[in-house]
Amino acid sequence: KKLPAFWKKVQKKYAEPKTSQAKHERNFMAELLDEFLASLEEFGERELAVEELSYLERCLELMIDLLDQLPTRRFFRPLLVDKHIVVRCKGSKVAQLPEARLVNQLLGILRYYENFEIDDTTGKPLTRREVTDLHYDRLQLLQRVCFQ
């Protein structure tokens, strides 16, 4: 009951930001994810330093922490899915490096939480049937996009 009212309030507040601070607040997580992906691509082009690898690991840990808590999951998961973070990280050159073992483990955990069988708005676990229906809905969307 509270979420729709809260969502309307958030939409009204961030529709057209009046100040640079409000604009920064609205775009903070999206810009952070974009910087992470840019760093991931940049690090794949050259030799990887220990600090750079540590940066990637800490960013992935932050994403995992944001996904495993329901209040932040509601807003962060759609952004994460939209930017295809897990897929782009798995396909990066960094993920192929032998010293990136922890990065690959963290990606596995991130993927687990991204696909966790829970309703993002209510927090209730999804039934087997609901999970199957969600899968079929995504598959139908993919087919509609492919065959337009």
PDB file of C-alpha atoms in Angstrom:
ATOM      1  CA  LYS A   1       0.000   0.000   0.000  1.00  0.00           C
ATOM      2  CA  LYS A   2       2.818   2.391   0.866  1.00  0.00           C
ATOM      3  CA  LEU A   3       4.951   1.670  -2.195  1.00  0.00           C
ATOM      4  CA  PRO A   4       2.680   3.216  -4.883  1.00  0.00           C
ATOM      5  CA  ALA A   5       2.359   6.428  -2.866  1.00  0.00           C
ATOM      6  CA  PHE A   6       6.103   6.511  -2.254  1.00  0.00           C
ATOM      7  CA  TRP A   7       6.794   5.829  -5.937  1.00  0.00           C
ATOM      8  CA  LYS A   8       4.564   8.741  -7.017  1.00  0.00           C
ATOM      9  CA  LYS A   9       6.406  11.007  -4.604  1.00  0.00           C
ATOM     10  CA  VAL A  10       9.784   9.899  -5.990  1.00  0.00           C
ATOM     11  CA  GLN A  11       8.630  10.366  -9.585  1.00  0.00           C
ATOM     12  CA  LYS A  12       7.356  13.859  -8.841  1.00  0.00           C
ATOM     13  CA  LYS A  13      10.571  14.817  -7.047  1.00  0.00           C
ATOM     14  CA  TYR A  14      12.931  13.557  -9.751  1.00  0.00           C
ATOM     15  CA  ALA A  15      10.883  14.198 -12.915  1.00  0.00           C
ATOM     16  CA  GLU A  16      12.662  17.436 -13.784  1.00  0.00           C
ATOM     17  CA  PRO A  17      15.426  18.158 -11.293  1.00  0.00           C
ATOM     18  CA  LYS A  18      15.656  21.836 -10.439  1.00  0.00           C
ATOM     19  CA  THR A  19      19.205  21.827  -9.082  1.00  0.00           C
ATOM     20  CA  SER A  20      22.408  20.072 -10.022  1.00  0.00           C
ATOM     21  CA  GLN A  21      22.306  18.280  -6.652  1.00  0.00           C
ATOM     22  CA  ALA A  22      18.870  16.828  -7.446  1.00  0.00           C
ATOM     23  CA  LYS A  23      20.085  15.782 -10.892  1.00  0.00           C
ATOM     24  CA  HIS A  24      23.101  14.124  -9.302  1.00  0.00           C
ATOM     25  CA  GLU A  25      20.861  12.272  -6.830  1.00  0.00           C
ATOM     26  CA  ARG A  26      18.633  11.020  -9.623  1.00  0.00           C
ATOM     27  CA  ASN A  27      21.480   9.761 -11.805  1.00  0.00           C
ATOM     28  CA  PHE A  28      23.956   8.635  -9.144  1.00  0.00           C
ATOM     29  CA  MET A  29      23.531   4.857  -9.382  1.00  0.00           C
ATOM     30  CA  ALA A  30      23.237   4.826 -13.179  1.00  0.00           C
ATOM     31  CA  GLU A  31      26.412   6.902 -13.488  1.00  0.00           C
ATOM     32  CA  LEU A  32      28.192   4.680 -10.962  1.00  0.00           C
ATOM     33  CA  LEU A  33      27.307   1.582 -12.987  1.00  0.00           C
ATOM     34  CA  ASP A  34      28.405   3.290 -16.206  1.00  0.00           C
ATOM     35  CA  GLU A  35      31.760   4.177 -14.627  1.00  0.00           C
ATOM     36  CA  PHE A  36      32.143   0.597 -13.423  1.00  0.00           C
ATOM     37  CA  LEU A  37      31.497  -0.753 -16.931  1.00  0.00           C
ATOM     38  CA  ALA A  38      33.881   1.787 -18.480  1.00  0.00           C
ATOM     39  CA  SER A  39      36.574   0.774 -15.990  1.00  0.00           C
ATOM     40  CA  LEU A  40      35.936  -2.869 -16.739  1.00  0.00           C
ATOM     41  CA  GLU A  41      36.484  -2.266 -20.464  1.00  0.00           C
ATOM     42  CA  GLU A  42      39.523  -0.076 -19.853  1.00  0.00           C
ATOM     43  CA  PHE A  43      41.141  -2.579 -17.496  1.00  0.00           C
ATOM     44  CA  GLY A  44      40.667  -5.327 -20.058  1.00  0.00           C
ATOM     45  CA  GLU A  45      42.818  -3.468 -22.593  1.00  0.00           C
ATOM     46  CA  ARG A  46      46.011  -3.522 -20.525  1.00  0.00           C
ATOM     47  CA  GLU A  47      47.805  -5.192 -17.639  1.00  0.00           C
ATOM     48  CA  LEU A  48      45.626  -5.217 -14.522  1.00  0.00           C
ATOM     49  CA  ALA A  49      47.037  -3.734 -11.284  1.00  0.00           C
ATOM     50  CA  VAL A  50      46.101  -5.117  -7.877  1.00  0.00           C
ATOM     51  CA  GLU A  51      44.285  -1.877  -6.944  1.00  0.00           C
ATOM     52  CA  GLU A  52      42.202  -1.998 -10.122  1.00  0.00           C
ATOM     53  CA  LEU A  53      41.195  -5.583  -9.488  1.00  0.00           C
ATOM     54  CA  SER A  54      40.331  -4.656  -5.907  1.00  0.00           C
ATOM     55  CA  TYR A  55      38.168  -1.768  -7.197  1.00  0.00           C
ATOM     56  CA  LEU A  56      36.178  -4.147  -9.406  1.00  0.00           C
ATOM     57  CA  GLU A  57      35.735  -6.590  -6.526  1.00  0.00           C
ATOM     58  CA  ARG A  58      34.494  -3.862  -4.148  1.00  0.00           C
ATOM     59  CA  CYS A  59      32.036  -2.574  -6.754  1.00  0.00           C
ATOM     60  CA  LEU A  60      30.637  -6.069  -7.217  1.00  0.00           C
ATOM     61  CA  GLU A  61      30.328  -6.464  -3.442  1.00  0.00           C
ATOM     62  CA  LEU A  62      28.382  -3.194  -3.302  1.00  0.00           C
ATOM     63  CA  MET A  63      26.020  -4.425  -6.023  1.00  0.00           C
ATOM     64  CA  ILE A  64      25.490  -7.687  -4.145  1.00  0.00           C
ATOM     65  CA  ASP A  65      24.722  -5.791  -0.930  1.00  0.00           C
ATOM     66  CA  LEU A  66      22.224  -3.550  -2.726  1.00  0.00           C
ATOM     67  CA  LEU A  67      20.471  -6.569  -4.254  1.00  0.00           C
ATOM     68  CA  ASP A  68      20.204  -8.697  -1.142  1.00  0.00           C
ATOM     69  CA  GLN A  69      18.219  -6.087   0.810  1.00  0.00           C
ATOM     70  CA  LEU A  70      14.596  -5.636  -0.216  1.00  0.00           C
ATOM     71  CA  PRO A  71      14.327  -1.831   0.219  1.00  0.00           C
ATOM     72  CA  THR A  72      17.236  -1.193  -2.174  1.00  0.00           C
ATOM     73  CA  ARG A  73      16.540  -4.204  -4.386  1.00  0.00           C
ATOM     74  CA  ARG A  74      13.240  -2.699  -5.546  1.00  0.00           C
ATOM     75  CA  PHE A  75      14.995   0.226  -7.165  1.00  0.00           C
ATOM     76  CA  PHE A  76      18.446  -1.182  -7.955  1.00  0.00           C
ATOM     77  CA  ARG A  77      17.530  -4.460  -9.667  1.00  0.00           C
ATOM     78  CA  PRO A  78      15.747  -2.886 -12.673  1.00  0.00           C
ATOM     79  CA  LEU A  79      18.775  -0.663 -13.243  1.00  0.00           C
ATOM     80  CA  LEU A  80      21.153  -3.617 -12.968  1.00  0.00           C
ATOM     81  CA  VAL A  81      19.096  -5.724 -15.367  1.00  0.00           C
ATOM     82  CA  ASP A  82      18.705  -2.834 -17.820  1.00  0.00           C
ATOM     83  CA  LYS A  83      22.463  -2.328 -18.036  1.00  0.00           C
ATOM     84  CA  HIS A  84      23.144  -6.095 -18.381  1.00  0.00           C
ATOM     85  CA  ILE A  85      25.874  -5.911 -15.751  1.00  0.00           C
ATOM     86  CA  VAL A  86      26.307  -9.647 -15.180  1.00  0.00           C
ATOM     87  CA  VAL A  87      26.385 -10.497 -18.888  1.00  0.00           C
ATOM     88  CA  ARG A  88      28.789  -7.681 -19.730  1.00  0.00           C
ATOM     89  CA  CYS A  89      31.096  -8.598 -16.841  1.00  0.00           C
ATOM     90  CA  LYS A  90      31.128 -12.293 -17.740  1.00  0.00           C
ATOM     91  CA  GLY A  91      32.002 -11.405 -21.345  1.00  0.00           C
ATOM     92  CA  SER A  92      34.770  -8.976 -20.433  1.00  0.00           C
ATOM     93  CA  LYS A  93      38.468  -9.669 -20.839  1.00  0.00           C
ATOM     94  CA  VAL A  94      38.992  -9.161 -17.123  1.00  0.00           C
ATOM     95  CA  ALA A  95      36.773 -12.151 -16.300  1.00  0.00           C
ATOM     96  CA  GLN A  96      39.038 -14.363 -18.431  1.00  0.00           C
ATOM     97  CA  LEU A  97      42.160 -13.514 -16.402  1.00  0.00           C
ATOM     98  CA  PRO A  98      43.413 -16.150 -13.933  1.00  0.00           C
ATOM     99  CA  GLU A  99      43.884 -13.551 -11.170  1.00  0.00           C
ATOM    100  CA  ALA A 100      40.201 -12.560 -11.443  1.00  0.00           C
ATOM    101  CA  ARG A 101      38.969 -15.686  -9.680  1.00  0.00           C
ATOM    102  CA  LEU A 102      37.293 -13.665  -6.920  1.00  0.00           C
ATOM    103  CA  VAL A 103      35.632 -11.410  -9.509  1.00  0.00           C
ATOM    104  CA  ASN A 104      34.102 -14.489 -11.154  1.00  0.00           C
ATOM    105  CA  GLN A 105      32.907 -15.819  -7.789  1.00  0.00           C
ATOM    106  CA  LEU A 106      31.324 -12.452  -6.983  1.00  0.00           C
ATOM    107  CA  LEU A 107      29.655 -12.434 -10.403  1.00  0.00           C
ATOM    108  CA  GLY A 108      28.138 -15.825  -9.590  1.00  0.00           C
ATOM    109  CA  ILE A 109      26.750 -14.435  -6.328  1.00  0.00           C
ATOM    110  CA  LEU A 110      25.463 -11.312  -8.109  1.00  0.00           C
ATOM    111  CA  ARG A 111      23.722 -13.445 -10.718  1.00  0.00           C
ATOM    112  CA  TYR A 112      22.137 -15.541  -7.968  1.00  0.00           C
ATOM    113  CA  TYR A 113      20.703 -12.471  -6.229  1.00  0.00           C
ATOM    114  CA  GLU A 114      19.630 -10.898  -9.525  1.00  0.00           C
ATOM    115  CA  ASN A 115      17.519 -13.979 -10.312  1.00  0.00           C
ATOM    116  CA  PHE A 116      16.417 -14.635  -6.729  1.00  0.00           C
ATOM    117  CA  GLU A 117      12.838 -15.915  -6.678  1.00  0.00           C
ATOM    118  CA  ILE A 118      11.238 -13.106  -4.707  1.00  0.00           C
ATOM    119  CA  ASP A 119       8.690 -10.431  -5.553  1.00  0.00           C
ATOM    120  CA  ASP A 120      10.618  -7.154  -5.532  1.00  0.00           C
ATOM    121  CA  THR A 121       7.701  -5.058  -4.319  1.00  0.00           C
ATOM    122  CA  THR A 122       6.119  -7.266  -1.657  1.00  0.00           C
ATOM    123  CA  GLY A 123       9.119  -9.346  -0.596  1.00  0.00           C
ATOM    124  CA  LYS A 124       7.115 -12.552  -0.740  1.00  0.00           C
ATOM    125  CA  PRO A 125       8.679 -15.654  -2.285  1.00  0.00           C
ATOM    126  CA  LEU A 126       7.488 -16.545  -5.765  1.00  0.00           C
ATOM    127  CA  THR A 127       5.859 -19.913  -6.382  1.00  0.00           C
ATOM    128  CA  ARG A 128       7.255 -22.287  -8.968  1.00  0.00           C
ATOM    129  CA  ARG A 129       4.376 -21.349 -11.275  1.00  0.00           C
ATOM    130  CA  GLU A 130       5.050 -17.599 -10.954  1.00  0.00           C
ATOM    131  CA  VAL A 131       8.735 -18.106 -11.759  1.00  0.00           C
ATOM    132  CA  THR A 132       7.801 -20.134 -14.828  1.00  0.00           C
ATOM    133  CA  ASP A 133       5.297 -17.476 -15.926  1.00  0.00           C
ATOM    134  CA  LEU A 134       7.931 -14.730 -15.564  1.00  0.00           C
ATOM    135  CA  HIS A 135      10.338 -16.773 -17.662  1.00  0.00           C
ATOM    136  CA  TYR A 136       7.737 -17.287 -20.388  1.00  0.00           C
ATOM    137  CA  ASP A 137       6.821 -13.591 -20.345  1.00  0.00           C
ATOM    138  CA  ARG A 138      10.461 -12.639 -20.937  1.00  0.00           C
ATOM    139  CA  LEU A 139      10.740 -15.219 -23.686  1.00  0.00           C
ATOM    140  CA  GLN A 140       7.591 -13.862 -25.391  1.00  0.00           C
ATOM    141  CA  LEU A 141       8.988 -10.329 -25.185  1.00  0.00           C
ATOM    142  CA  LEU A 142      12.212 -11.508 -26.816  1.00  0.00           C
ATOM    143  CA  GLN A 143      10.260 -13.209 -29.604  1.00  0.00           C
ATOM    144  CA  ARG A 144       8.159 -10.099 -30.233  1.00  0.00           C
ATOM    145  CA  VAL A 145      11.288  -7.961 -30.470  1.00  0.00           C
ATOM    146  CA  CYS A 146      13.029 -10.442 -32.770  1.00  0.00           C
ATOM    147  CA  PHE A 147      10.118 -10.931 -35.146  1.00  0.00           C
ATOM    148  CA  GLN A 148       8.963  -7.316 -35.569  1.00  0.00           C
TER     149      GLN A 148
END
